[in-house]
PDB file of C-alpha atoms in Angstrom:
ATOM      1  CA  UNK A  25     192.802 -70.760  58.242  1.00 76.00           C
ATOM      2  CA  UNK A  26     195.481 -71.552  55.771  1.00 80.00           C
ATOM      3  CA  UNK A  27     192.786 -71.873  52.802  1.00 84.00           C
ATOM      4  CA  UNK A  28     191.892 -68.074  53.692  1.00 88.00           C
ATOM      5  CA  UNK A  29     195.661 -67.354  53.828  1.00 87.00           C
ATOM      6  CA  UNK A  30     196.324 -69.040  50.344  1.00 86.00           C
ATOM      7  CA  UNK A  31     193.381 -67.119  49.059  1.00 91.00           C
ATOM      8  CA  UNK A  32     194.649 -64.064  50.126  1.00 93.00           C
ATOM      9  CA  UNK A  33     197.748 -64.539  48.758  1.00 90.00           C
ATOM     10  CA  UNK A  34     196.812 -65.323  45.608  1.00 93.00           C
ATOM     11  CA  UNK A  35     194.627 -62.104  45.368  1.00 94.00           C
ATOM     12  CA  UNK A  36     197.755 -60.229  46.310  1.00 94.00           C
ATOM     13  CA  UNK A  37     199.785 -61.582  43.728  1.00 93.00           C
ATOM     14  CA  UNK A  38     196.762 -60.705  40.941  1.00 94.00           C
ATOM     15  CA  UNK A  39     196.858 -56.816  42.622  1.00 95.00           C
ATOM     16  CA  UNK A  40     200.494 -56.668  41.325  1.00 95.00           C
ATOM     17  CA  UNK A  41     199.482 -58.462  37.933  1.00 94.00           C
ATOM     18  CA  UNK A  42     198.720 -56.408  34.726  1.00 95.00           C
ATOM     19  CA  UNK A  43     195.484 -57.827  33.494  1.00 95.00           C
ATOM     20  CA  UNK A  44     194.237 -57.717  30.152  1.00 92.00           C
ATOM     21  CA  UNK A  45     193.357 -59.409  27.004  1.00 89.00           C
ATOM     22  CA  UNK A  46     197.061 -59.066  25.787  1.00 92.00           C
ATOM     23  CA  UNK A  47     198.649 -59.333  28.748  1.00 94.00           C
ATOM     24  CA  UNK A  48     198.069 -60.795  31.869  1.00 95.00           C
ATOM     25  CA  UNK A  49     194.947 -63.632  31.976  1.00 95.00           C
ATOM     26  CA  UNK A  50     194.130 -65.142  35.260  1.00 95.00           C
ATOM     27  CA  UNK A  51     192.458 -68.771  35.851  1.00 95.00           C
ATOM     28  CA  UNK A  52     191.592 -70.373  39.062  1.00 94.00           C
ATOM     29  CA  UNK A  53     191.033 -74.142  39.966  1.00 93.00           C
ATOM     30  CA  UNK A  54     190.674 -75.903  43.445  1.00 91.00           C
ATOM     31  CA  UNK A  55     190.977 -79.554  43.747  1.00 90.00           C
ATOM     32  CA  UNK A  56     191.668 -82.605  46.723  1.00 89.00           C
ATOM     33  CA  UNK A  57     190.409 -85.766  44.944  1.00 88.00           C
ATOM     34  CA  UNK A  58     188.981 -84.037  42.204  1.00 88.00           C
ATOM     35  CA  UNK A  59     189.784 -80.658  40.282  1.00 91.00           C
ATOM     36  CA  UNK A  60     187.191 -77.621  40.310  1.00 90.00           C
ATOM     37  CA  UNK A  61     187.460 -74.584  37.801  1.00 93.00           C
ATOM     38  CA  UNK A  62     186.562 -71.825  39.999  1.00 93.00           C
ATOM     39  CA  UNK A  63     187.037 -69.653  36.773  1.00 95.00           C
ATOM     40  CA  UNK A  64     189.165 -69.540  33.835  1.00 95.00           C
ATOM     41  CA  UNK A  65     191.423 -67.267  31.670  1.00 95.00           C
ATOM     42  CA  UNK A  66     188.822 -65.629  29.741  1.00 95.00           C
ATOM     43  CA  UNK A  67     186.646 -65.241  32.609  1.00 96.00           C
ATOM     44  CA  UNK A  68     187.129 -61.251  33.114  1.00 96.00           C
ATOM     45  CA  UNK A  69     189.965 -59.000  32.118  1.00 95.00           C
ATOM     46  CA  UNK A  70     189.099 -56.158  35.278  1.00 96.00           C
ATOM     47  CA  UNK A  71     191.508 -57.093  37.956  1.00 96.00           C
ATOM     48  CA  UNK A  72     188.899 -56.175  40.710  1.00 96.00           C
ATOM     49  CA  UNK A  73     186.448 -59.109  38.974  1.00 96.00           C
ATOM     50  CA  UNK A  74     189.211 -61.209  39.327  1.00 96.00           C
ATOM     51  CA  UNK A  75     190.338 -60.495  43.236  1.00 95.00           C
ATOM     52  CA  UNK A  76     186.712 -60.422  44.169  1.00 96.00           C
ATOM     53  CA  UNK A  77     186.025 -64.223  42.420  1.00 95.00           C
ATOM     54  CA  UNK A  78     188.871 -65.378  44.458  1.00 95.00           C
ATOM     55  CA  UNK A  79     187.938 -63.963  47.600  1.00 94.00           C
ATOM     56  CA  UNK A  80     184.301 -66.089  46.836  1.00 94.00           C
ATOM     57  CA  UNK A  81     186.309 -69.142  46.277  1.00 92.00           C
ATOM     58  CA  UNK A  82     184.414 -71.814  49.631  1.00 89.00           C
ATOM     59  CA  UNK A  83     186.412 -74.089  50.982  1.00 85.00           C
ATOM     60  CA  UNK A  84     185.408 -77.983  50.731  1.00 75.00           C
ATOM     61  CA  UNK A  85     186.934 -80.915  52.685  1.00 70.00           C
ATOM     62  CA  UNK A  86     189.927 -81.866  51.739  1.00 70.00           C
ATOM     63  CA  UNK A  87     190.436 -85.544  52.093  1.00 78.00           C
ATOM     64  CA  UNK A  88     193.533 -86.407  49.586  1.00 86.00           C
ATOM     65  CA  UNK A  89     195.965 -83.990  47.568  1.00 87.00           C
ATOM     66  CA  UNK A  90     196.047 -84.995  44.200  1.00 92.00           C
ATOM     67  CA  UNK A  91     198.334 -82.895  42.784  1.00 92.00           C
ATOM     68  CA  UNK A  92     199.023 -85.006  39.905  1.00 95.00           C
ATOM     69  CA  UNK A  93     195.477 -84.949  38.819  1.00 95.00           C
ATOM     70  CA  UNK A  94     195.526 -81.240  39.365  1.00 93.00           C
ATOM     71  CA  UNK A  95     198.541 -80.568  37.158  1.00 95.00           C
ATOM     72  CA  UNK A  96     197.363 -82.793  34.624  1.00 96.00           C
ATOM     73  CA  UNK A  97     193.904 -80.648  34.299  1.00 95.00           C
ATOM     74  CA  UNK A  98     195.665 -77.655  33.852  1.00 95.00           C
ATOM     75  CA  UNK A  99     197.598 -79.195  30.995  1.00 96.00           C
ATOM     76  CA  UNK A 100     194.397 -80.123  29.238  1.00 96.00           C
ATOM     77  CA  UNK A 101     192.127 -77.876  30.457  1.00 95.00           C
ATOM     78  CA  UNK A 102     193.091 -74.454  31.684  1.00 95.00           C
ATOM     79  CA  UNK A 103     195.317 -73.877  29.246  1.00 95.00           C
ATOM     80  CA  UNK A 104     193.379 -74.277  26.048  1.00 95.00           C
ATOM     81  CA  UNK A 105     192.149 -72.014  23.415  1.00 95.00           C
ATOM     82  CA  UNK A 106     188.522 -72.638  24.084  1.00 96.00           C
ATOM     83  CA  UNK A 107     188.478 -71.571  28.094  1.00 96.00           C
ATOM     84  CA  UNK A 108     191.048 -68.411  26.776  1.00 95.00           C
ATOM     85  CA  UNK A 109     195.005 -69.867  26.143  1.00 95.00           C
ATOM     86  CA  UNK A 110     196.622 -67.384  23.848  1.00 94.00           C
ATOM     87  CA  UNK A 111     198.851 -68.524  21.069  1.00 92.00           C
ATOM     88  CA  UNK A 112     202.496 -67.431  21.894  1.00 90.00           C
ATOM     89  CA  UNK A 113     201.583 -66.421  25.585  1.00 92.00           C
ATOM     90  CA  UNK A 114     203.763 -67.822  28.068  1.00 92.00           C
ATOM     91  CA  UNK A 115     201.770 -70.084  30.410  1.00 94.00           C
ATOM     92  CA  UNK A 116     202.684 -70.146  34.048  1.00 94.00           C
ATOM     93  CA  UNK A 117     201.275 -72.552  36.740  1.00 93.00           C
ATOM     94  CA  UNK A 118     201.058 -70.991  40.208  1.00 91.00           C
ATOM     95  CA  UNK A 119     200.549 -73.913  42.799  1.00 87.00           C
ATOM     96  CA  UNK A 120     199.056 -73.315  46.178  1.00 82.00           C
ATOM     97  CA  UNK A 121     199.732 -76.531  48.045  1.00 80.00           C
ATOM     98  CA  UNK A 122     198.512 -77.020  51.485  1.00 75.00           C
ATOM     99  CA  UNK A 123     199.476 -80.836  52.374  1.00 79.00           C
ATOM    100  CA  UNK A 124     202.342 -83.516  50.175  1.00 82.00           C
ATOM    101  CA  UNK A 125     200.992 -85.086  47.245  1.00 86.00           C
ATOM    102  CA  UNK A 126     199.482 -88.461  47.656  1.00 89.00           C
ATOM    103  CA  UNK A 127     200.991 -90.257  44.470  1.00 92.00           C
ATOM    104  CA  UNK A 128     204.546 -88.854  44.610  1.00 90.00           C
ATOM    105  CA  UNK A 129     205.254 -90.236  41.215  1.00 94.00           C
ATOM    106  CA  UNK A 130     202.163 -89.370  38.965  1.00 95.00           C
ATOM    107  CA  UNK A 131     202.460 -85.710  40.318  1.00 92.00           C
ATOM    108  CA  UNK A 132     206.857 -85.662  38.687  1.00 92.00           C
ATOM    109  CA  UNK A 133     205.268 -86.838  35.691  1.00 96.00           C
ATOM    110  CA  UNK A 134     202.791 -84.592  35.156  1.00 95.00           C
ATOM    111  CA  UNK A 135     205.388 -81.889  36.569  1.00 93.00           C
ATOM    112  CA  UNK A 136     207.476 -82.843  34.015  1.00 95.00           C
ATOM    113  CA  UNK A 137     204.932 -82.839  31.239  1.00 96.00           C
ATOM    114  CA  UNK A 138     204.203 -78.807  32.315  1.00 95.00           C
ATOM    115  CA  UNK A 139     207.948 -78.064  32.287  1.00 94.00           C
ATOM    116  CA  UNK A 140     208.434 -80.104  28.873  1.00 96.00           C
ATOM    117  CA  UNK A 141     205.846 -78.181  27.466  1.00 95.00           C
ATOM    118  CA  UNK A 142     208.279 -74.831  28.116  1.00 94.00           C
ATOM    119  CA  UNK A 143     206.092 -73.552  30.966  1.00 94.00           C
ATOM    120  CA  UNK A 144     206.868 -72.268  34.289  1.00 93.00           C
ATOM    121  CA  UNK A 145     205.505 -73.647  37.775  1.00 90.00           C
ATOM    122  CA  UNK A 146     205.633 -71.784  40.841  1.00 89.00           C
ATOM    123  CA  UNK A 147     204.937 -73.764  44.127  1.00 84.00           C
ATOM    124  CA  UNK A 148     204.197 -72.379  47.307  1.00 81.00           C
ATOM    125  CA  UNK A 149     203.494 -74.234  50.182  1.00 76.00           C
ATOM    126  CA  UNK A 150     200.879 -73.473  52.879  1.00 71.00           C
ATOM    127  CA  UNK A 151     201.465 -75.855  56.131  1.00 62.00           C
ATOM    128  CA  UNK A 152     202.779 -79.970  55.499  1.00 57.00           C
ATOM    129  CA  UNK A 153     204.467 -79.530  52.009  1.00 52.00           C
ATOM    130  CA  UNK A 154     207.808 -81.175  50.830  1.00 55.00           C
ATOM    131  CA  UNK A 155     207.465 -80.446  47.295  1.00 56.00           C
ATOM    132  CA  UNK A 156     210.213 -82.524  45.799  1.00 62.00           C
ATOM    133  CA  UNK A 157     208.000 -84.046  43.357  1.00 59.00           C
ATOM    134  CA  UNK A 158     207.996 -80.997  41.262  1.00 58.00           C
ATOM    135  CA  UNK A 159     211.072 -80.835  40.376  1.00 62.00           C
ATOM    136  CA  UNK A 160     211.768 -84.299  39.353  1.00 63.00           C
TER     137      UNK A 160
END
């Protein structure tokens, strides 16, 4: 399936990450409608915690992509002190997107709010994505 084939990927990418508590943190969130943290960025610092949590990541219908909502949670929630944000550590956004948004413009906003902030997104898409919206 292409939620198995996103999950793999991102596991892949981790493998080739250097994890640690001054270097490389990894969160995870999952959203449609809503957004899920499947863990965040102080959840382990052993890379084969971290590939084994994704791998345990379940699948849940996915009725609408809201991307926007999903870009605006990591703003204000990943990437905070409490749940493991570093001071001075660049943040990057890594976006797995299987279908195109459903609010086109919310999702450019909140895009835009990420990249004003001096972060980086990456966006890969698995099956019916455009993407355009990001880079608005």
């Amino acid at each position: 399936s292409s939620f198995q084939r996103m999950l793999k990927f991102v596991r892949d990418l981790v493998n080739t990450f250097d994890i640690g508590t001054t270097k490389i943190q990894v969160g995870l969130q999952t959203y449609s409608s809503g957004t899920n943290t499947e863990f965040n960025l102080n959840f382990s610092h052993d890379k084969t915690d971290i590939m084994n949590k994704i791998m345990d990541v379940n699948y849940t219908d996915r009725t609408s992509t809201n991307t926007g909502g999903a870009l605006r949670y990591t703003r204000t929630t990943m990437f905070t002190s409490a749940v493991g944000d570093r001071p001075g550590a660049a943040n990057v956004v890594v976006l797995l997107i299987g279908n195109q948004s459903d609010n086109y413009t919310n999702t450019a906003n909140q895009a835009k709010a990420i990249r004003d902030l001096g972060w980086t997104i990456f966006a890969f898409g698995f099956d019916a994505f455009l993407g355009e919206e990001l880079n608005e």
